[in-house]
PDB file of N, CA, C and O in Angstrom:
ATOM      1  N   MET A  99      -4.945 -10.542 -12.820  1.00 49.00           N
ATOM      2  CA  MET A  99      -3.946 -11.343 -12.168  1.00 49.00           C
ATOM      3  C   MET A  99      -4.620 -12.324 -11.221  1.00 49.00           C
ATOM      4  O   MET A  99      -5.580 -11.966 -10.561  1.00 49.00           O
ATOM      5  N   THR A 100      -4.090 -13.480 -11.165  1.00 57.00           N
ATOM      6  CA  THR A 100      -4.613 -14.466 -10.233  1.00 57.00           C
ATOM      7  C   THR A 100      -3.492 -14.943  -9.325  1.00 57.00           C
ATOM      8  O   THR A 100      -2.326 -14.911  -9.697  1.00 57.00           O
ATOM      9  N   GLY A 101      -3.854 -15.378  -8.147  1.00 65.00           N
ATOM     10  CA  GLY A 101      -2.883 -15.920  -7.216  1.00 65.00           C
ATOM     11  C   GLY A 101      -2.168 -14.892  -6.359  1.00 65.00           C
ATOM     12  O   GLY A 101      -1.390 -15.254  -5.494  1.00 65.00           O
ATOM     13  N   ILE A 102      -2.404 -13.622  -6.583  1.00 73.00           N
ATOM     14  CA  ILE A 102      -1.775 -12.583  -5.769  1.00 73.00           C
ATOM     15  C   ILE A 102      -2.818 -12.089  -4.774  1.00 73.00           C
ATOM     16  O   ILE A 102      -3.874 -11.611  -5.163  1.00 73.00           O
ATOM     17  N   ARG A 103      -2.502 -12.216  -3.502  1.00 83.00           N
ATOM     18  CA  ARG A 103      -3.442 -11.829  -2.458  1.00 83.00           C
ATOM     19  C   ARG A 103      -3.205 -10.383  -2.033  1.00 83.00           C
ATOM     20  O   ARG A 103      -2.066  -9.928  -1.995  1.00 83.00           O
ATOM     21  N   PRO A 104      -4.276  -9.657  -1.701  1.00 86.00           N
ATOM     22  CA  PRO A 104      -4.121  -8.299  -1.204  1.00 86.00           C
ATOM     23  C   PRO A 104      -3.300  -8.284   0.081  1.00 86.00           C
ATOM     24  O   PRO A 104      -3.349  -9.227   0.872  1.00 86.00           O
ATOM     25  N   GLY A 105      -2.552  -7.239   0.274  1.00 90.00           N
ATOM     26  CA  GLY A 105      -1.767  -7.096   1.490  1.00 90.00           C
ATOM     27  C   GLY A 105      -0.643  -6.104   1.310  1.00 90.00           C
ATOM     28  O   GLY A 105      -0.500  -5.472   0.265  1.00 90.00           O
ATOM     29  N   LEU A 106       0.163  -5.981   2.324  1.00 92.00           N
ATOM     30  CA  LEU A 106       1.292  -5.061   2.355  1.00 92.00           C
ATOM     31  C   LEU A 106       2.570  -5.865   2.509  1.00 92.00           C
ATOM     32  O   LEU A 106       2.679  -6.703   3.405  1.00 92.00           O
ATOM     33  N   THR A 107       3.533  -5.617   1.627  1.00 92.00           N
ATOM     34  CA  THR A 107       4.818  -6.307   1.669  1.00 92.00           C
ATOM     35  C   THR A 107       5.920  -5.265   1.756  1.00 92.00           C
ATOM     36  O   THR A 107       5.949  -4.330   0.960  1.00 92.00           O
ATOM     37  N   VAL A 108       6.812  -5.416   2.727  1.00 93.00           N
ATOM     38  CA  VAL A 108       7.939  -4.506   2.896  1.00 93.00           C
ATOM     39  C   VAL A 108       9.214  -5.321   2.784  1.00 93.00           C
ATOM     40  O   VAL A 108       9.354  -6.367   3.417  1.00 93.00           O
ATOM     41  N   ARG A 109      10.155  -4.840   1.969  1.00 94.00           N
ATOM     42  CA  ARG A 109      11.436  -5.516   1.767  1.00 94.00           C
ATOM     43  C   ARG A 109      12.574  -4.512   1.915  1.00 94.00           C
ATOM     44  O   ARG A 109      12.370  -3.319   1.842  1.00 94.00           O
ATOM     45  N   GLY A 110      13.772  -5.032   2.093  1.00 93.00           N
ATOM     46  CA  GLY A 110      14.965  -4.190   2.098  1.00 93.00           C
ATOM     47  C   GLY A 110      15.166  -3.392   3.361  1.00 93.00           C
ATOM     48  O   GLY A 110      15.552  -2.228   3.295  1.00 93.00           O
ATOM     49  N   LEU A 111      14.935  -4.002   4.484  1.00 87.00           N
ATOM     50  CA  LEU A 111      15.103  -3.282   5.743  1.00 87.00           C
ATOM     51  C   LEU A 111      16.495  -3.450   6.346  1.00 87.00           C
ATOM     52  O   LEU A 111      16.750  -2.994   7.452  1.00 87.00           O
ATOM     53  N   GLY A 112      17.399  -4.091   5.602  1.00 86.00           N
ATOM     54  CA  GLY A 112      18.771  -4.257   6.074  1.00 86.00           C
ATOM     55  C   GLY A 112      19.534  -2.943   6.037  1.00 86.00           C
ATOM     56  O   GLY A 112      19.078  -1.940   5.493  1.00 86.00           O
ATOM     57  N   ARG A 113      20.717  -2.941   6.596  1.00 84.00           N
ATOM     58  CA  ARG A 113      21.512  -1.716   6.704  1.00 84.00           C
ATOM     59  C   ARG A 113      21.841  -1.067   5.363  1.00 84.00           C
ATOM     60  O   ARG A 113      21.719   0.128   5.205  1.00 84.00           O
ATOM     61  N   SER A 114      22.304  -1.832   4.414  1.00 90.00           N
ATOM     62  CA  SER A 114      22.750  -1.239   3.151  1.00 90.00           C
ATOM     63  C   SER A 114      21.717  -1.397   2.038  1.00 90.00           C
ATOM     64  O   SER A 114      22.045  -1.272   0.868  1.00 90.00           O
ATOM     65  N   GLN A 115      20.460  -1.635   2.407  1.00 93.00           N
ATOM     66  CA  GLN A 115      19.404  -1.817   1.414  1.00 93.00           C
ATOM     67  C   GLN A 115      18.460  -0.627   1.398  1.00 93.00           C
ATOM     68  O   GLN A 115      18.291   0.059   2.400  1.00 93.00           O
ATOM     69  N   ILE A 116      17.841  -0.406   0.240  1.00 95.00           N
ATOM     70  CA  ILE A 116      16.826   0.635   0.119  1.00 95.00           C
ATOM     71  C   ILE A 116      15.470  -0.025   0.370  1.00 95.00           C
ATOM     72  O   ILE A 116      15.100  -0.964  -0.335  1.00 95.00           O
ATOM     73  N   PRO A 117      14.721   0.447   1.373  1.00 95.00           N
ATOM     74  CA  PRO A 117      13.422  -0.157   1.656  1.00 95.00           C
ATOM     75  C   PRO A 117      12.442   0.046   0.499  1.00 95.00           C
ATOM     76  O   PRO A 117      12.419   1.100  -0.131  1.00 95.00           O
ATOM     77  N   THR A 118      11.644  -0.977   0.253  1.00 96.00           N
ATOM     78  CA  THR A 118      10.613  -0.944  -0.776  1.00 96.00           C
ATOM     79  C   THR A 118       9.360  -1.577  -0.197  1.00 96.00           C
ATOM     80  O   THR A 118       9.430  -2.593   0.489  1.00 96.00           O
ATOM     81  N   ALA A 119       8.206  -0.972  -0.473  1.00 94.00           N
ATOM     82  CA  ALA A 119       6.941  -1.525   0.008  1.00 94.00           C
ATOM     83  C   ALA A 119       5.958  -1.588  -1.143  1.00 94.00           C
ATOM     84  O   ALA A 119       5.913  -0.697  -1.995  1.00 94.00           O
ATOM     85  N   ASP A 120       5.188  -2.658  -1.184  1.00 93.00           N
ATOM     86  CA  ASP A 120       4.109  -2.829  -2.147  1.00 93.00           C
ATOM     87  C   ASP A 120       2.822  -3.062  -1.383  1.00 93.00           C
ATOM     88  O   ASP A 120       2.781  -3.886  -0.477  1.00 93.00           O
ATOM     89  N   TRP A 121       1.784  -2.333  -1.783  1.00 92.00           N
ATOM     90  CA  TRP A 121       0.469  -2.501  -1.187  1.00 92.00           C
ATOM     91  C   TRP A 121      -0.506  -2.842  -2.290  1.00 92.00           C
ATOM     92  O   TRP A 121      -0.680  -2.079  -3.245  1.00 92.00           O
ATOM     93  N   LEU A 122      -1.128  -4.003  -2.193  1.00 91.00           N
ATOM     94  CA  LEU A 122      -2.187  -4.394  -3.106  1.00 91.00           C
ATOM     95  C   LEU A 122      -3.481  -4.404  -2.311  1.00 91.00           C
ATOM     96  O   LEU A 122      -3.660  -5.201  -1.393  1.00 91.00           O
ATOM     97  N   CYS A 123      -4.365  -3.472  -2.648  1.00 88.00           N
ATOM     98  CA  CYS A 123      -5.639  -3.339  -1.958  1.00 88.00           C
ATOM     99  C   CYS A 123      -6.604  -4.416  -2.468  1.00 88.00           C
ATOM    100  O   CYS A 123      -6.444  -4.942  -3.572  1.00 88.00           O
ATOM    101  N   ALA A 124      -7.602  -4.723  -1.686  1.00 84.00           N
ATOM    102  CA  ALA A 124      -8.601  -5.718  -2.075  1.00 84.00           C
ATOM    103  C   ALA A 124      -9.351  -5.305  -3.337  1.00 84.00           C
ATOM    104  O   ALA A 124      -9.836  -6.155  -4.082  1.00 84.00           O
ATOM    105  N   CYS A 125      -9.424  -4.013  -3.635  1.00 86.00           N
ATOM    106  CA  CYS A 125     -10.118  -3.531  -4.834  1.00 86.00           C
ATOM    107  C   CYS A 125      -9.246  -3.651  -6.083  1.00 86.00           C
ATOM    108  O   CYS A 125      -9.709  -3.416  -7.186  1.00 86.00           O
ATOM    109  N   GLY A 126      -7.967  -3.998  -5.910  1.00 85.00           N
ATOM    110  CA  GLY A 126      -7.058  -4.136  -7.042  1.00 85.00           C
ATOM    111  C   GLY A 126      -6.076  -2.982  -7.195  1.00 85.00           C
ATOM    112  O   GLY A 126      -5.166  -3.034  -8.016  1.00 85.00           O
ATOM    113  N   HIS A 127      -6.241  -1.934  -6.413  1.00 88.00           N
ATOM    114  CA  HIS A 127      -5.333  -0.779  -6.457  1.00 88.00           C
ATOM    115  C   HIS A 127      -3.956  -1.203  -5.945  1.00 88.00           C
ATOM    116  O   HIS A 127      -3.843  -1.874  -4.931  1.00 88.00           O
ATOM    117  N   HIS A 128      -2.907  -0.803  -6.656  1.00 90.00           N
ATOM    118  CA  HIS A 128      -1.538  -1.152  -6.264  1.00 90.00           C
ATOM    119  C   HIS A 128      -0.726   0.122  -6.085  1.00 90.00           C
ATOM    120  O   HIS A 128      -0.805   1.049  -6.884  1.00 90.00           O
ATOM    121  N   GLU A 129       0.049   0.160  -5.018  1.00 92.00           N
ATOM    122  CA  GLU A 129       0.993   1.271  -4.786  1.00 92.00           C
ATOM    123  C   GLU A 129       2.334   0.687  -4.406  1.00 92.00           C
ATOM    124  O   GLU A 129       2.410  -0.307  -3.688  1.00 92.00           O
ATOM    125  N   ARG A 130       3.402   1.335  -4.882  1.00 95.00           N
ATOM    126  CA  ARG A 130       4.758   0.952  -4.513  1.00 95.00           C
ATOM    127  C   ARG A 130       5.471   2.189  -3.972  1.00 95.00           C
ATOM    128  O   ARG A 130       5.343   3.283  -4.513  1.00 95.00           O
ATOM    129  N   ALA A 131       6.217   1.995  -2.904  1.00 96.00           N
ATOM    130  CA  ALA A 131       7.004   3.071  -2.313  1.00 96.00           C
ATOM    131  C   ALA A 131       8.447   2.613  -2.223  1.00 96.00           C
ATOM    132  O   ALA A 131       8.728   1.446  -1.959  1.00 96.00           O
ATOM    133  N   ARG A 132       9.362   3.549  -2.428  1.00 97.00           N
ATOM    134  CA  ARG A 132      10.786   3.239  -2.376  1.00 97.00           C
ATOM    135  C   ARG A 132      11.486   4.330  -1.582  1.00 97.00           C
ATOM    136  O   ARG A 132      11.265   5.511  -1.813  1.00 97.00           O
ATOM    137  N   GLY A 133      12.307   3.919  -0.632  1.00 95.00           N
ATOM    138  CA  GLY A 133      12.987   4.869   0.251  1.00 95.00           C
ATOM    139  C   GLY A 133      12.316   4.880   1.611  1.00 95.00           C
ATOM    140  O   GLY A 133      11.110   4.663   1.732  1.00 95.00           O
ATOM    141  N   ARG A 134      13.109   5.119   2.634  1.00 93.00           N
ATOM    142  CA  ARG A 134      12.617   5.001   4.015  1.00 93.00           C
ATOM    143  C   ARG A 134      11.408   5.897   4.286  1.00 93.00           C
ATOM    144  O   ARG A 134      10.406   5.463   4.840  1.00 93.00           O
ATOM    145  N   GLU A 135      11.449   7.154   3.887  1.00 95.00           N
ATOM    146  CA  GLU A 135      10.352   8.083   4.159  1.00 95.00           C
ATOM    147  C   GLU A 135       9.080   7.684   3.405  1.00 95.00           C
ATOM    148  O   GLU A 135       7.983   7.685   3.963  1.00 95.00           O
ATOM    149  N   SER A 136       9.213   7.308   2.141  1.00 96.00           N
ATOM    150  CA  SER A 136       8.057   6.902   1.346  1.00 96.00           C
ATOM    151  C   SER A 136       7.442   5.609   1.863  1.00 96.00           C
ATOM    152  O   SER A 136       6.223   5.457   1.891  1.00 96.00           O
ATOM    153  N   VAL A 137       8.288   4.664   2.273  1.00 95.00           N
ATOM    154  CA  VAL A 137       7.792   3.403   2.813  1.00 95.00           C
ATOM    155  C   VAL A 137       7.060   3.652   4.135  1.00 95.00           C
ATOM    156  O   VAL A 137       5.984   3.092   4.370  1.00 95.00           O
ATOM    157  N   THR A 138       7.596   4.517   4.972  1.00 94.00           N
ATOM    158  CA  THR A 138       6.931   4.855   6.229  1.00 94.00           C
ATOM    159  C   THR A 138       5.564   5.465   5.963  1.00 94.00           C
ATOM    160  O   THR A 138       4.572   5.110   6.604  1.00 94.00           O
ATOM    161  N   ASP A 139       5.484   6.371   4.992  1.00 95.00           N
ATOM    162  CA  ASP A 139       4.211   6.994   4.635  1.00 95.00           C
ATOM    163  C   ASP A 139       3.207   5.951   4.143  1.00 95.00           C
ATOM    164  O   ASP A 139       2.052   5.938   4.568  1.00 95.00           O
ATOM    165  N   LEU A 140       3.637   5.066   3.259  1.00 93.00           N
ATOM    166  CA  LEU A 140       2.734   4.045   2.726  1.00 93.00           C
ATOM    167  C   LEU A 140       2.263   3.089   3.816  1.00 93.00           C
ATOM    168  O   LEU A 140       1.080   2.766   3.890  1.00 93.00           O
ATOM    169  N   THR A 141       3.164   2.656   4.673  1.00 92.00           N
ATOM    170  CA  THR A 141       2.755   1.724   5.726  1.00 92.00           C
ATOM    171  C   THR A 141       1.810   2.385   6.729  1.00 92.00           C
ATOM    172  O   THR A 141       1.014   1.709   7.361  1.00 92.00           O
ATOM    173  N   THR A 142       1.866   3.688   6.850  1.00 91.00           N
ATOM    174  CA  THR A 142       0.944   4.415   7.720  1.00 91.00           C
ATOM    175  C   THR A 142      -0.448   4.492   7.090  1.00 91.00           C
ATOM    176  O   THR A 142      -1.455   4.369   7.779  1.00 91.00           O
ATOM    177  N   ARG A 143      -0.509   4.688   5.768  1.00 87.00           N
ATOM    178  CA  ARG A 143      -1.791   4.832   5.068  1.00 87.00           C
ATOM    179  C   ARG A 143      -2.456   3.514   4.710  1.00 87.00           C
ATOM    180  O   ARG A 143      -3.687   3.442   4.616  1.00 87.00           O
ATOM    181  N   ALA A 144      -1.692   2.488   4.458  1.00 88.00           N
ATOM    182  CA  ALA A 144      -2.234   1.213   3.960  1.00 88.00           C
ATOM    183  C   ALA A 144      -3.095   0.528   5.015  1.00 88.00           C
ATOM    184  O   ALA A 144      -2.697   0.417   6.166  1.00 88.00           O
ATOM    185  N   ARG A 145      -4.240   0.075   4.585  1.00 80.00           N
ATOM    186  CA  ARG A 145      -5.149  -0.676   5.451  1.00 80.00           C
ATOM    187  C   ARG A 145      -5.506  -1.961   4.719  1.00 80.00           C
ATOM    188  O   ARG A 145      -6.200  -1.935   3.713  1.00 80.00           O
ATOM    189  N   VAL A 146      -5.043  -3.073   5.234  1.00 75.00           N
ATOM    190  CA  VAL A 146      -5.250  -4.355   4.571  1.00 75.00           C
ATOM    191  C   VAL A 146      -6.709  -4.788   4.660  1.00 75.00           C
ATOM    192  O   VAL A 146      -7.265  -5.345   3.731  1.00 75.00           O
ATOM    193  N   ASP A 147      -7.365  -4.495   5.767  1.00 77.00           N
ATOM    194  CA  ASP A 147      -8.735  -4.956   5.963  1.00 77.00           C
ATOM    195  C   ASP A 147      -9.798  -3.927   5.591  1.00 77.00           C
ATOM    196  O   ASP A 147     -10.977  -4.151   5.786  1.00 77.00           O
ATOM    197  N   HIS A 148      -9.393  -2.775   5.042  1.00 79.00           N
ATOM    198  CA  HIS A 148     -10.334  -1.711   4.705  1.00 79.00           C
ATOM    199  C   HIS A 148      -9.882  -1.049   3.409  1.00 79.00           C
ATOM    200  O   HIS A 148      -8.711  -0.695   3.256  1.00 79.00           O
ATOM    201  N   CYS A 149     -10.806  -0.880   2.467  1.00 83.00           N
ATOM    202  CA  CYS A 149     -10.464  -0.262   1.174  1.00 83.00           C
ATOM    203  C   CYS A 149     -10.828   1.220   1.179  1.00 83.00           C
ATOM    204  O   CYS A 149     -12.001   1.569   1.119  1.00 83.00           O
ATOM    205  N   PRO A 150      -9.842   2.108   1.239  1.00 82.00           N
ATOM    206  CA  PRO A 150     -10.140   3.534   1.196  1.00 82.00           C
ATOM    207  C   PRO A 150     -10.549   4.004  -0.204  1.00 82.00           C
ATOM    208  O   PRO A 150     -11.159   5.051  -0.349  1.00 82.00           O
ATOM    209  N   HIS A 151     -10.248   3.230  -1.219  1.00 77.00           N
ATOM    210  CA  HIS A 151     -10.553   3.626  -2.595  1.00 77.00           C
ATOM    211  C   HIS A 151     -12.047   3.524  -2.882  1.00 77.00           C
ATOM    212  O   HIS A 151     -12.613   4.420  -3.501  1.00 77.00           O
ATOM    213  N   THR A 152     -12.702   2.474  -2.432  1.00 74.00           N
ATOM    214  CA  THR A 152     -14.141   2.361  -2.651  1.00 74.00           C
ATOM    215  C   THR A 152     -14.892   3.346  -1.762  1.00 74.00           C
ATOM    216  O   THR A 152     -15.927   3.867  -2.148  1.00 74.00           O
ATOM    217  N   GLU A 153     -14.370   3.626  -0.578  1.00 63.00           N
ATOM    218  CA  GLU A 153     -14.981   4.636   0.287  1.00 63.00           C
ATOM    219  C   GLU A 153     -14.936   6.004  -0.390  1.00 63.00           C
ATOM    220  O   GLU A 153     -15.899   6.748  -0.358  1.00 63.00           O
ATOM    221  N   GLN A 154     -13.811   6.345  -0.996  1.00 57.00           N
ATOM    222  CA  GLN A 154     -13.667   7.630  -1.676  1.00 57.00           C
ATOM    223  C   GLN A 154     -14.618   7.708  -2.862  1.00 57.00           C
ATOM    224  O   GLN A 154     -15.230   8.750  -3.120  1.00 57.00           O
ATOM    225  N   GLN A 155     -14.789   6.617  -3.614  1.00 56.00           N
ATOM    226  CA  GLN A 155     -15.699   6.597  -4.746  1.00 56.00           C
ATOM    227  C   GLN A 155     -17.135   6.806  -4.277  1.00 56.00           C
ATOM    228  O   GLN A 155     -17.895   7.507  -4.920  1.00 56.00           O
ATOM    229  N   ARG A 156     -17.506   6.215  -3.145  1.00 58.00           N
ATOM    230  CA  ARG A 156     -18.857   6.411  -2.593  1.00 58.00           C
ATOM    231  C   ARG A 156     -19.077   7.860  -2.198  1.00 58.00           C
ATOM    232  O   ARG A 156     -20.133   8.425  -2.434  1.00 58.00           O
ATOM    233  N   ARG A 157     -18.070   8.479  -1.592  1.00 59.00           N
ATOM    234  CA  ARG A 157     -18.194   9.891  -1.200  1.00 59.00           C
ATOM    235  C   ARG A 157     -18.335  10.784  -2.421  1.00 59.00           C
ATOM    236  O   ARG A 157     -19.116  11.729  -2.419  1.00 59.00           O
ATOM    237  N   ASN A 158     -17.566  10.503  -3.468  1.00 59.00           N
ATOM    238  CA  ASN A 158     -17.632  11.318  -4.677  1.00 59.00           C
ATOM    239  C   ASN A 158     -18.975  11.173  -5.383  1.00 59.00           C
ATOM    240  O   ASN A 158     -19.464  12.114  -5.996  1.00 59.00           O
ATOM    241  N   ALA A 159     -19.592   9.992  -5.311  1.00 56.00           N
ATOM    242  CA  ALA A 159     -20.865   9.740  -5.970  1.00 56.00           C
ATOM    243  C   ALA A 159     -22.033  10.409  -5.215  1.00 56.00           C
ATOM    244  O   ALA A 159     -23.048  10.729  -5.804  1.00 56.00           O
ATOM    245  N   ALA A 160     -21.853  10.619  -3.923  1.00 55.00           N
ATOM    246  CA  ALA A 160     -22.948  11.186  -3.106  1.00 55.00           C
ATOM    247  C   ALA A 160     -23.162  12.660  -3.333  1.00 55.00           C
ATOM    248  O   ALA A 160     -22.561  13.404  -3.913  1.00 55.00           O
TER     249      ALA A 160
END
């Protein structure tokens, strides 16, 4: 994919909407969360400036 920048996007925070969050990591990993609890969890874990996926791969290789 081209033109899509890494980051965290949260939508649907209105009263009668279901919150949805998308996280695209710099390494290309994508996660989507739906529902208030899941979105809260994802926004807590997501790090836009740090890739936890490559860190985990380095730990597993060591």
